[in-house]
Coordinates of C-alpha atoms in Angstrom, one line a residue:
M1 CA 62.5 -58.5 16.9
N2 CA 65.3 -55.8 17.3
I3 CA 66.9 -53.8 14.6
I4 CA 70.1 -51.7 15.4
L5 CA 70.9 -48.9 13.2
V6 CA 74.5 -47.4 13.0
A7 CA 75.3 -44.3 11.0
D8 CA 79.1 -44.5 11.3
A9 CA 81.9 -45.7 13.6
T10 CA 81.6 -42.9 16.1
A11 CA 77.7 -42.4 16.0
K12 CA 75.7 -43.8 18.8
A13 CA 73.6 -46.9 17.8
R14 CA 69.7 -46.7 17.6
T15 CA 67.6 -49.7 18.2
I16 CA 64.1 -50.4 16.8
T17 CA 61.8 -53.0 18.3
L18 CA 59.3 -54.6 16.2
D19 CA 56.3 -56.4 17.7
W20 CA 53.2 -58.2 16.4
R21 CA 51.4 -54.8 15.9
H22 CA 54.0 -53.6 13.4
W23 CA 53.8 -57.1 11.5
A24 CA 50.0 -56.8 11.4
L25 CA 49.9 -53.3 10.1
G26 CA 52.5 -54.2 7.5
G27 CA 50.5 -57.2 6.3
A28 CA 47.3 -55.2 6.1
A29 CA 49.1 -52.6 3.9
L30 CA 50.6 -55.2 1.7
F31 CA 47.1 -56.7 1.2
V32 CA 45.5 -53.4 0.4
L33 CA 48.2 -52.7 -2.1
F34 CA 47.9 -56.1 -3.7
V35 CA 44.1 -55.7 -4.1
T36 CA 44.3 -52.2 -5.5
F37 CA 47.0 -53.4 -8.0
T38 CA 44.7 -56.3 -8.9
F39 CA 41.6 -54.1 -9.6
A40 CA 43.7 -51.5 -11.4
F41 CA 45.1 -54.2 -13.5
N42 CA 42.0 -55.9 -14.4
F43 CA 40.2 -52.5 -15.1
V44 CA 43.1 -51.4 -17.4
T45 CA 43.2 -54.9 -19.2
L46 CA 39.4 -55.0 -19.7
K47 CA 39.1 -51.5 -20.9
W48 CA 42.1 -52.2 -23.3
L49 CA 40.5 -55.6 -24.5
A50 CA 37.1 -53.7 -24.9
A51 CA 38.7 -50.8 -26.8
T52 CA 40.3 -53.3 -29.2
Q53 CA 37.2 -55.4 -29.3
N54 CA 39.1 -58.6 -28.3
P55 CA 37.3 -61.7 -29.2
W56 CA 38.3 -63.4 -26.1
L57 CA 36.7 -60.7 -24.0
A58 CA 33.5 -60.8 -26.2
T59 CA 33.3 -64.6 -25.6
I60 CA 33.5 -64.1 -21.8
V61 CA 30.9 -61.3 -21.8
L62 CA 28.5 -63.4 -24.1
A63 CA 29.0 -66.5 -21.9
D64 CA 28.2 -64.4 -18.7
Q65 CA 25.0 -63.0 -20.6
R66 CA 23.9 -66.5 -21.5
E67 CA 24.3 -67.7 -17.9
E68 CA 22.3 -64.7 -16.6
A69 CA 19.6 -65.2 -19.2
A70 CA 19.4 -68.9 -18.4
R71 CA 19.0 -68.0 -14.6
V72 CA 16.2 -65.6 -15.5
Q73 CA 14.5 -68.0 -17.8
E74 CA 14.6 -70.7 -15.1
R75 CA 12.9 -68.3 -12.7
V76 CA 10.3 -67.2 -15.3
Q77 CA 9.6 -70.9 -16.1
G78 CA 9.2 -71.7 -12.4
H79 CA 6.6 -68.9 -12.2
L80 CA 4.8 -70.1 -15.3
N81 CA 4.7 -73.7 -14.0
A82 CA 3.1 -72.5 -10.7
M83 CA 0.7 -70.4 -12.5
A84 CA 0.0 -73.3 -15.0
V85 CA -1.1 -75.5 -12.0
R86 CA -3.2 -72.8 -10.5
L87 CA -4.8 -72.3 -14.0
G88 CA -5.6 -76.0 -14.2
E89 CA -7.3 -75.9 -10.6
L90 CA -9.3 -72.7 -11.9
Q91 CA -10.3 -74.6 -14.9
A92 CA -11.6 -77.5 -12.9
Q93 CA -13.4 -75.1 -10.7
M94 CA -15.0 -73.5 -13.7
L95 CA -16.2 -76.9 -14.9
R96 CA -17.8 -77.6 -11.5
L97 CA -19.4 -74.1 -11.6
E98 CA -20.9 -74.7 -15.0
N99 CA -22.3 -78.2 -13.9
I100 CA -23.9 -76.5 -10.9
G101 CA -25.2 -73.8 -13.1
D102 CA -26.8 -76.0 -15.5
R103 CA -28.6 -77.8 -12.7
L104 CA -29.7 -74.7 -11.2
A105 CA -31.0 -73.5 -14.6
R106 CA -33.0 -76.7 -15.0
S107 CA -34.3 -76.3 -11.5
A108 CA -35.5 -72.8 -12.6
G109 CA -37.0 -74.0 -15.8
L110 CA -34.4 -72.5 -18.0
K111 CA -32.2 -74.1 -20.7
P112 CA -28.5 -73.8 -20.3
Q113 CA -28.2 -72.2 -23.8
E114 CA -30.8 -69.6 -22.8
L115 CA -28.4 -68.3 -20.0
P116 CA -26.7 -64.8 -21.0
G117 CA -23.1 -64.8 -22.1
P118 CA -20.3 -62.7 -20.9
P119 CA -21.2 -59.2 -20.3
G120 CA -20.1 -56.4 -22.6
R121 CA -17.1 -54.3 -21.7
G122 CA -15.7 -51.1 -22.8
G123 CA -14.7 -47.4 -22.0
A124 CA -12.9 -44.3 -23.3
P125 CA -9.1 -44.5 -23.3
S126 CA -7.4 -43.2 -20.2
S127 CA -5.1 -40.2 -20.1
L128 CA -2.5 -42.3 -18.3
P129 CA -0.2 -44.4 -20.4
P130 CA -0.7 -48.1 -20.2
R131 CA 1.7 -50.5 -18.7
N132 CA 2.5 -54.2 -18.6
L133 CA 1.6 -56.4 -15.6
S134 CA 4.5 -57.6 -13.6
V135 CA 4.7 -61.3 -12.6
G136 CA 3.8 -60.5 -9.1
E137 CA 0.8 -58.4 -10.1
F138 CA -0.4 -61.2 -12.4
R139 CA 0.0 -63.7 -9.6
G140 CA -2.0 -61.5 -7.3
L141 CA -4.9 -61.2 -9.9
V142 CA -4.9 -65.0 -10.3
Q143 CA -5.1 -65.5 -6.4
S144 CA -7.8 -62.9 -6.3
L145 CA -9.8 -64.7 -8.9
S146 CA -9.2 -67.9 -7.2
K147 CA -10.6 -66.7 -3.9
Q148 CA -13.7 -65.3 -5.7
M149 CA -14.3 -68.6 -7.6
D150 CA -13.9 -70.4 -4.3
L151 CA -16.6 -68.3 -2.6
R152 CA -18.9 -68.5 -5.7
S153 CA -18.5 -72.4 -5.7
D154 CA -19.5 -72.7 -2.1
Q155 CA -22.5 -70.4 -2.5
F156 CA -23.6 -72.4 -5.6
S157 CA -23.1 -75.6 -3.8
V158 CA -25.3 -74.6 -0.9
L159 CA -28.0 -73.2 -3.3
D160 CA -27.9 -76.5 -5.3
A161 CA -28.2 -78.6 -2.2
L162 CA -31.2 -76.4 -1.0
L163 CA -32.9 -76.7 -4.3
V164 CA -32.4 -80.6 -4.4
H165 CA -33.7 -80.8 -0.9
D166 CA -36.6 -78.6 -1.7
S167 CA -37.3 -80.8 -4.9
A168 CA -37.3 -84.0 -2.8
N169 CA -39.7 -82.4 -0.3
R170 CA -42.0 -81.5 -3.1
K171 CA -42.0 -85.1 -4.4
F172 CA -43.3 -86.3 -0.9
L173 CA -45.9 -83.4 -0.5
P174 CA -49.4 -84.5 -1.7
S175 CA -49.7 -81.5 -4.2
L176 CA -50.6 -83.3 -7.4
F177 CA -54.3 -83.6 -8.5
P178 CA -55.2 -87.3 -7.9
I179 CA -57.3 -87.2 -11.1
L180 CA -56.0 -85.3 -14.0
D181 CA -58.1 -82.5 -15.3
G182 CA -60.4 -83.3 -12.3
W183 CA -62.8 -81.1 -10.5
Y184 CA -64.5 -81.2 -7.1
S185 CA -68.0 -81.2 -6.1
S186 CA -67.8 -81.2 -2.3
N187 CA -65.3 -79.1 -0.2
F188 CA -63.5 -80.0 3.1
G189 CA -65.6 -79.0 6.2
W190 CA -69.0 -79.0 7.4
R191 CA -71.9 -80.0 5.1
I192 CA -75.3 -81.6 4.8
D193 CA -74.7 -85.5 4.9
P194 CA -76.4 -87.0 1.7
F195 CA -77.5 -90.1 3.6
S196 CA -78.8 -88.6 6.9
G197 CA -79.6 -85.0 5.8
Q198 CA -77.8 -83.8 9.0
Q199 CA -74.9 -81.4 9.3
S200 CA -71.6 -83.5 9.4
M201 CA -67.9 -83.0 9.0
H202 CA -66.6 -83.8 5.4
E203 CA -62.8 -84.7 6.0
G204 CA -61.8 -84.6 2.4
I205 CA -62.7 -83.5 -1.2
D206 CA -64.9 -85.3 -3.5
F207 CA -63.8 -85.5 -7.3
P208 CA -66.8 -86.7 -9.4
A209 CA -65.5 -88.9 -12.5
E210 CA -66.8 -91.7 -14.6
A211 CA -66.1 -95.2 -13.1
G212 CA -62.8 -96.6 -14.3
T213 CA -61.0 -93.1 -14.4
P214 CA -57.4 -93.6 -13.3
I215 CA -56.5 -92.3 -9.8
V216 CA -52.7 -91.3 -9.5
A217 CA -50.6 -90.8 -6.2
T218 CA -50.5 -87.2 -5.3
A219 CA -46.8 -87.8 -3.9
S220 CA -44.3 -90.4 -3.6
G221 CA -44.5 -92.8 -0.5
K222 CA -45.2 -96.2 0.8
V223 CA -48.7 -97.9 0.7
V224 CA -49.8 -98.5 4.2
F225 CA -53.3 -99.7 3.5
A226 CA -54.9 -101.2 0.2
D227 CA -58.1 -103.1 0.9
W228 CA -61.8 -103.0 1.8
H229 CA -62.9 -100.4 4.4
V230 CA -66.5 -100.3 5.8
A231 CA -67.3 -96.7 5.0
Y232 CA -64.6 -95.9 2.3
G233 CA -65.1 -99.1 0.3
R234 CA -62.1 -100.1 -1.5
M235 CA -59.4 -97.7 -0.4
V236 CA -55.7 -96.8 -0.7
E237 CA -53.6 -95.1 2.1
I238 CA -50.2 -93.8 1.3
D239 CA -47.7 -92.7 3.9
H240 CA -45.5 -89.8 2.7
G241 CA -43.4 -89.5 5.8
N242 CA -43.4 -86.9 8.6
G243 CA -46.8 -87.9 9.6
L244 CA -48.3 -87.0 6.2
V245 CA -50.8 -89.5 4.8
S246 CA -53.1 -89.4 1.8
R247 CA -56.3 -91.4 1.3
Y248 CA -58.0 -92.5 -1.9
A249 CA -61.6 -93.9 -1.1
H250 CA -64.6 -95.4 -3.0
T251 CA -62.5 -96.9 -5.7
S252 CA -63.5 -99.7 -8.0
G253 CA -60.0 -101.2 -8.6
L254 CA -56.6 -101.3 -6.8
F255 CA -53.4 -101.4 -8.6
V256 CA -51.1 -101.5 -5.5
R257 CA -50.6 -103.5 -2.4
E258 CA -49.7 -102.8 1.2
G259 CA -46.0 -102.3 1.4
D260 CA -45.6 -101.1 -2.2
L261 CA -43.5 -98.0 -2.9
V262 CA -45.2 -95.7 -5.2
M263 CA -44.0 -92.6 -7.2
R264 CA -45.7 -89.3 -7.5
G265 CA -48.1 -89.5 -10.6
Q266 CA -48.2 -93.5 -10.5
R267 CA -51.7 -94.9 -11.0
V268 CA -52.8 -96.6 -7.8
A269 CA -56.6 -97.3 -8.3
T270 CA -59.7 -96.3 -10.5
V271 CA -62.6 -94.4 -9.7
G272 CA -65.7 -96.3 -8.4
S273 CA -68.7 -96.1 -6.1
T274 CA -67.8 -98.6 -3.3
G275 CA -68.7 -98.3 0.3
R276 CA -70.8 -95.3 1.6
S277 CA -71.2 -93.6 -1.7
T278 CA -74.0 -92.2 -3.9
G279 CA -72.2 -92.5 -7.2
P280 CA -68.9 -92.7 -9.0
H281 CA -66.3 -90.4 -7.5
L282 CA -63.1 -90.2 -5.6
H283 CA -63.0 -89.1 -2.1
F284 CA -59.5 -87.7 -1.2
E285 CA -58.1 -87.0 2.2
V286 CA -54.9 -85.7 3.6
R287 CA -54.0 -86.3 7.3
L288 CA -51.2 -85.0 9.4
N289 CA -50.5 -87.2 12.4
G290 CA -54.0 -88.6 12.2
V291 CA -55.6 -85.2 12.0
P292 CA -57.7 -84.4 8.8
Q293 CA -56.4 -81.6 6.7
N294 CA -57.8 -79.5 4.0
P295 CA -56.4 -81.0 0.9
A296 CA -56.8 -77.7 -0.9
R297 CA -53.9 -76.3 1.0
F298 CA -51.7 -79.0 -0.6
L299 CA -53.0 -79.4 -4.2
Q300 CA -51.4 -77.3 -6.8
A301 CA -54.4 -75.7 -8.5
S302 CA -53.9 -73.3 -11.5
N303 CA -57.4 -73.0 -12.8
L304 CA -59.5 -74.1 -9.6
S305 CA -60.1 -72.0 -6.6
L306 CA -60.3 -74.3 -3.7
N307 CA -61.3 -73.0 -0.3

């Protein structure tokens, strides 16, 4: 675009050429001028409305404040919902820990109500001023507590499983006295045979008792023999697993049959003097993979000293 400028009739004409760069600069200048005018107008208008306490401006400001408060409330509610879900998970974990703690307390011979309560807490006030926790700090504390509870829960579960396994093993270990309040008259080992007068190996322990005295299983297991034996007379043999077997010999009466499953402390026979015996007593043996063991190593004796 060309623009020709002429001052008078005798003057020389001047030509100005406008290209796209001039139009771009002009448009930018107009845009800046428009924006500046708009901001200045709004500023002056809002300042005047604020000075005059215009109700229309107050309505706009209040609506904006309400929208911002609603957004803040929505964010806070979202955080609260997330923490509520996590709190529910922690409560479930706490119930699980309480149940495991009750089982562990019973295993240790304690009553749940005998367990100590929360520890006391206190201290002198700090010289630094207190402050409120932020949402992020509170969330961090909850996450830290959750990790600690997960760790304690795993530890308690392993300990509970070990105690249950140990309790189960004890039920299958012949450690209960076969005659309640009984005592023994002959140890395991070499002794003088009452029939031959020669030194012979005694492969069990003898418990003298009146005929008809109940005999109980020293551990849970399966009856593998309940019949007459040439040397032992009426005898019961119980397999406790892992190659461990207990024998109850010279009995007068049998209360179990071969193939029966018996529980620890269950009556299996009564004291007698059948077989190779000089009088009423119980001959008790423990064998491991067929090899005689000293029953004194298995029996739980609190008031007897067994060798």
